Amino acid sequence: MKPMRCGLIGAMAVAACVLSSGRHSAWAAEPPAKVALTGARVIPVVGPELDGATILIERGKITAVGTDVKVPFDAMEVDCRGKVIMPGLIEPQSWRGLDIANESLPVAPFLDVGDAMDPSRLYFEDALRDGITSIHVMQGNNTVIAGMSRVVRPIGLTPDEMTVDLGTAIKLSVSPRNGYDRMQQMATFRETFRELEEYTDSIAEAKYEESLEKEKKKVDVGPAEAAKRGRPMLKDSDYDDKHLNLLRLKRGDFDTWVYVGSPMDVSPAIALATEQGFLDHTILLIGDDTFKAIGELKKAGRPVVLPEDLFYRERDPISGEITETFIPKKIHDAGLMFALQPNPNSSMAERYLTYQAALCVRNGIPRQTALEAITLNPATMLGMGDRLGSIEAGKVANLVIYNGDPLDFNSWVENVYIDGILAYDRKDDPRLAEILRLEDVGRKVDEAKKAAEEAAKKKDEEKAAPKEGDAAPKPAEGDNAKPAEGGSEKPAESGRARPRRGDGQ
Amino acid sequence: MMCLSSFVSSRRWLVAAAVLAASATGVLAQKDAANSVTAYRVGKVITMDDRDDVINNAVLLVKDGKVQQVGKASQVTIPEGAEIIEMPQCWLVPGFVELHCHEAGASTDLHDYVYLTNPDLRTLESVNPGTENFKSARAGGVTTALLISGSGTNMSGLGTAVKFADGLVEDLVIKFPASIKIAQAGNPERYWFRVGRSFMNYNLRQTLQEAKDYHDAMTAYESGKIKEKPVFSATYDAFRDLFRQNFMASVHTQQYQVVMMTLQLVHNQFGIRTVLDHSTFDGYKTAPLVIEGQDVITINGPRQLYFDGTQRKIFGNAARWWQAGIPKLGINTDSPVIPQEELTYQAAMACYYGWGTYEAIRGLTRIGAEALALEDRVGSLKPGMDADFAIWSGDPIDPRSVCWMTVIDGKIVRDVREEMRRF
């Protein structure tokens, strides 16, 4: 099997074989028929962890997991002894594959993130390198009603090729968008849903009149009655894009992800969802201190996506005392299902989902719950719990192979399988190799600098020892200073040249 | 030509005459009689025909504004009484075709921020033949151009193919509509309060869908499938030829996402003949998709190099596209962004960064003509083609070469001796 390289670096090289094979593109390659990953410690997330287990993959699906699975004679065996395998991580929502977080239109449910996704973003490459196999691409929180989201895998040349699930959810924000206030935000919701009714009435009335015309009858009732009679006749195709998606939202054709950025937003959000009938299809995205409305959150009982920063710190204005709250603990103690997000703005370890999970364990959340929060829980929230999020027979073969425990920060991702395709191989990651090589250069420069300093020190000592003649040491000192100077410049240079690992745009 | 002496100082004129004397020994005079034959005797003719013939020591005969014959001097009989222009050291090259220029209208017409899509607008209504831009084109051996509107909106109107000759607008226009200008991103963002790609692509798709629906309905009516005639649309009637593949979409593109989306939306979804204009930065990484698109043409420039920040390397855009296996590649100036005269400099830069010289000449001639679907008129030199060509002191892609003379429809429209700007 030819290993797939991450990102577009490899895409050009792969292009040649794409052409010769006549396939749509490199990433749409058929997964190999049968692969057996043997000898690894398996964290299935559902059920106990298994040592020395075998995972059998057939045509992109997991068909067997266990310690007593026999490897079929025609399966390609990959020796995974000493490795740890866990289900592919899931990013519950992110706009980072898009050009901008939000359009300036407040109500835009007719939009599709596929139109704004850029497969060449380094973000996708980074996600793959960190073991994320599914990303829920969704517009940002600066909106009233945003466009349709998609679930994608971080491989592919076009958005359609990346897409796993189309029209997954729509985001509403109860917190006001920039420059507006809360009451206006809620007024926009009222107006939007009321206008939907008016629009529906107007097309229903027309529909009823049309039906009379067909039978060559005259309009026999007033507009209100005509609209009432016309409503049952309406089909989805009678609506325009905007109103159809509002209707589908209310009907629960897809889930609604509601951003509640502050505790005061929770109550109106739940009132809105209840009134419009989509509470059962609601996922709540909470902000820094939204956990303070824990009573309301608990009462609603809906799954929660946690903010990127898991600690909330507050300073008492009088005493100056700082209180720190670990948000996942509050949510977990309330018995709510939650999902973790990586923190892309952090240059620290928070940008790894596994670190976020490890933080939870360190702060009193059971390991099992922490693992679910980066795999099975987001899968369930996306309505894909039957396909993604755990290692079980029948599920999609999205697997991450680590060289150690995933929650140990010394571990790294060795390989990633997506739909049974070897999508990432650390040994064949040109960008990572570049970074590591540069670090190697940096280390060598440091060593050279150290050696030069030591040599200078030695010479100084030698000079100090004879203590003869006053004029002689000066030029020698100047000579010695040179390598040290050169050495001190170089690491800075290589540091500057090191590629950034955020979005390379 | 003698009348020029009153304008030109005698010293400068002598310099020009001396330079010319080295290459041109025959009589150079404006051809008047339409029926007469003019014979161009030159050192080399790049025909750009189907066999890629290059003829050394050649004669090209022009009659009635068309190429009558082209061949080796020893094999072509020059009819008696024909005017002979002898430039035996020079190269005769087909007139260049510029596919992306904004020489229609005034600078204020460049971006028409009326709506985010403006299918109604036509550059035909702002062709301005008297400008310096037209002269500049002739000085650079550019004879045909597609005049398009700006990239400030997702769709900015219908483009017009013209010859850079002197004359009435109706005589200059050789094809209208010759393109529809589309910009999916990379400028329309500035429209109003800022627009993102999710809305811009939705918006463009809606507009093209409306046009397509109109075309489909009209076609159904014409073939008798529906009885009721659809309401005539002044806006979309011109688009019917777009869906019949009679003209193409010039799409302002640059980086990966935009080129990719153009292929997905314009080419694949609507089956429109697509020309990728500019296609700079990391746009070349879409090459596998472009190759799949088969008839897609890429017209690179005017930005000829790209610094890849992640690989920390400078790439030549044209060279990258070419190395990736793109079958049809051309070059544009975006004039007046880059003066029209400097089209060959853009090609020279593309070659400096790794493209091939002969391919560059093809990119400036045949490829442009094919994109306009005018390859039976311009872009190559064989009997029956328009007599559009330029006579260069040498390889036109070499920046040291001079364009001595430009001929459009058999008429000398630019003669270096009468050009006062540089000599």
PDB file of N, CA, C and O in Angstrom, chain B residues 243-263:
ATOM      1  N   PHE B 243     -23.439  28.917 -22.601  1.00  0.00           N
ATOM      2  CA  PHE B 243     -23.792  27.516 -22.352  1.00  0.00           C
ATOM      3  C   PHE B 243     -23.700  26.673 -23.627  1.00  0.00           C
ATOM      4  O   PHE B 243     -23.667  25.456 -23.569  1.00  0.00           O
ATOM      5  N   ARG B 244     -23.677  27.356 -24.780  1.00  0.00           N
ATOM      6  CA  ARG B 244     -23.429  26.629 -26.034  1.00  0.00           C
ATOM      7  C   ARG B 244     -21.930  26.490 -26.288  1.00  0.00           C
ATOM      8  O   ARG B 244     -21.517  26.068 -27.357  1.00  0.00           O
ATOM      9  N   GLN B 245     -21.126  26.946 -25.340  1.00  0.00           N
ATOM     10  CA  GLN B 245     -19.659  26.852 -25.428  1.00  0.00           C
ATOM     11  C   GLN B 245     -19.095  27.744 -26.534  1.00  0.00           C
ATOM     12  O   GLN B 245     -17.990  27.503 -26.998  1.00  0.00           O
ATOM     13  N   ASN B 246     -19.841  28.746 -26.973  1.00  0.00           N
ATOM     14  CA  ASN B 246     -19.322  29.619 -28.018  1.00  0.00           C
ATOM     15  C   ASN B 246     -18.395  30.697 -27.484  1.00  0.00           C
ATOM     16  O   ASN B 246     -17.629  31.279 -28.224  1.00  0.00           O
ATOM     17  N   PHE B 247     -18.512  30.997 -26.228  1.00  0.00           N
ATOM     18  CA  PHE B 247     -17.506  31.858 -25.595  1.00  0.00           C
ATOM     19  C   PHE B 247     -17.242  31.354 -24.196  1.00  0.00           C
ATOM     20  O   PHE B 247     -17.899  30.439 -23.719  1.00  0.00           O
ATOM     21  N   MET B 248     -16.230  31.949 -23.574  1.00  0.00           N
ATOM     22  CA  MET B 248     -15.748  31.365 -22.319  1.00  0.00           C
ATOM     23  C   MET B 248     -15.906  32.329 -21.141  1.00  0.00           C
ATOM     24  O   MET B 248     -16.275  33.481 -21.311  1.00  0.00           O
ATOM     25  N   ALA B 249     -15.610  31.809 -19.973  1.00  0.00           N
ATOM     26  CA  ALA B 249     -15.574  32.651 -18.778  1.00  0.00           C
ATOM     27  C   ALA B 249     -14.119  32.955 -18.467  1.00  0.00           C
ATOM     28  O   ALA B 249     -13.313  32.040 -18.353  1.00  0.00           O
ATOM     29  N   SER B 250     -13.776  34.257 -18.374  1.00  0.00           N
ATOM     30  CA  SER B 250     -12.433  34.609 -17.886  1.00  0.00           C
ATOM     31  C   SER B 250     -12.570  34.778 -16.387  1.00  0.00           C
ATOM     32  O   SER B 250     -13.259  35.678 -15.936  1.00  0.00           O
ATOM     33  N   VAL B 251     -11.913  33.936 -15.652  1.00  0.00           N
ATOM     34  CA  VAL B 251     -12.086  33.960 -14.206  1.00  0.00           C
ATOM     35  C   VAL B 251     -10.820  34.465 -13.525  1.00  0.00           C
ATOM     36  O   VAL B 251      -9.741  33.906 -13.709  1.00  0.00           O
ATOM     37  N   HIS B 252     -11.001  35.533 -12.786  1.00  0.00           N
ATOM     38  CA  HIS B 252      -9.917  36.117 -11.993  1.00  0.00           C
ATOM     39  C   HIS B 252      -9.632  35.172 -10.831  1.00  0.00           C
ATOM     40  O   HIS B 252     -10.463  34.993  -9.950  1.00  0.00           O
ATOM     41  N   THR B 253      -8.476  34.517 -10.852  1.00  0.00           N
ATOM     42  CA  THR B 253      -8.152  33.553  -9.789  1.00  0.00           C
ATOM     43  C   THR B 253      -6.759  33.844  -9.251  1.00  0.00           C
ATOM     44  O   THR B 253      -5.957  34.476  -9.928  1.00  0.00           O
ATOM     45  N   GLN B 254      -6.481  33.395  -8.049  1.00  0.00           N
ATOM     46  CA  GLN B 254      -5.104  33.449  -7.572  1.00  0.00           C
ATOM     47  C   GLN B 254      -4.754  32.207  -6.781  1.00  0.00           C
ATOM     48  O   GLN B 254      -4.164  31.292  -7.308  1.00  0.00           O
ATOM     49  N   GLN B 255      -5.148  32.115  -5.507  1.00  0.00           N
ATOM     50  CA  GLN B 255      -4.613  31.000  -4.740  1.00  0.00           C
ATOM     51  C   GLN B 255      -5.471  29.741  -4.856  1.00  0.00           C
ATOM     52  O   GLN B 255      -6.479  29.718  -5.532  1.00  0.00           O
ATOM     53  N   TYR B 256      -4.998  28.724  -4.159  1.00  0.00           N
ATOM     54  CA  TYR B 256      -5.540  27.367  -4.296  1.00  0.00           C
ATOM     55  C   TYR B 256      -7.057  27.331  -4.249  1.00  0.00           C
ATOM     56  O   TYR B 256      -7.712  26.831  -5.149  1.00  0.00           O
ATOM     57  N   GLN B 257      -7.619  27.875  -3.171  1.00  0.00           N
ATOM     58  CA  GLN B 257      -9.065  27.715  -2.960  1.00  0.00           C
ATOM     59  C   GLN B 257      -9.861  28.301  -4.128  1.00  0.00           C
ATOM     60  O   GLN B 257     -10.870  27.755  -4.535  1.00  0.00           O
ATOM     61  N   VAL B 258      -9.389  29.424  -4.649  1.00  0.00           N
ATOM     62  CA  VAL B 258     -10.146  30.124  -5.690  1.00  0.00           C
ATOM     63  C   VAL B 258     -10.065  29.372  -7.019  1.00  0.00           C
ATOM     64  O   VAL B 258     -11.066  29.202  -7.710  1.00  0.00           O
ATOM     65  N   VAL B 259      -8.873  28.904  -7.364  1.00  0.00           N
ATOM     66  CA  VAL B 259      -8.734  28.139  -8.600  1.00  0.00           C
ATOM     67  C   VAL B 259      -9.573  26.864  -8.503  1.00  0.00           C
ATOM     68  O   VAL B 259     -10.324  26.514  -9.413  1.00  0.00           O
ATOM     69  N   MET B 260      -9.462  26.191  -7.360  1.00  0.00           N
ATOM     70  CA  MET B 260     -10.213  24.952  -7.148  1.00  0.00           C
ATOM     71  C   MET B 260     -11.715  25.180  -7.288  1.00  0.00           C
ATOM     72  O   MET B 260     -12.426  24.435  -7.950  1.00  0.00           O
ATOM     73  N   MET B 261     -12.173  26.273  -6.653  1.00  0.00           N
ATOM     74  CA  MET B 261     -13.611  26.558  -6.660  1.00  0.00           C
ATOM     75  C   MET B 261     -14.089  26.912  -8.070  1.00  0.00           C
ATOM     76  O   MET B 261     -15.211  26.569  -8.451  1.00  0.00           O
ATOM     77  N   THR B 262     -13.233  27.581  -8.833  1.00  0.00           N
ATOM     78  CA  THR B 262     -13.572  27.906 -10.220  1.00  0.00           C
ATOM     79  C   THR B 262     -13.787  26.628 -11.027  1.00  0.00           C
ATOM     80  O   THR B 262     -14.748  26.505 -11.784  1.00  0.00           O
ATOM     81  N   LEU B 263     -12.888  25.685 -10.819  1.00  0.00           N
ATOM     82  CA  LEU B 263     -13.013  24.426 -11.554  1.00  0.00           C
ATOM     83  C   LEU B 263     -14.283  23.699 -11.129  1.00  0.00           C
ATOM     84  O   LEU B 263     -15.027  23.175 -11.958  1.00  0.00           O
TER      85      LEU B 263
END
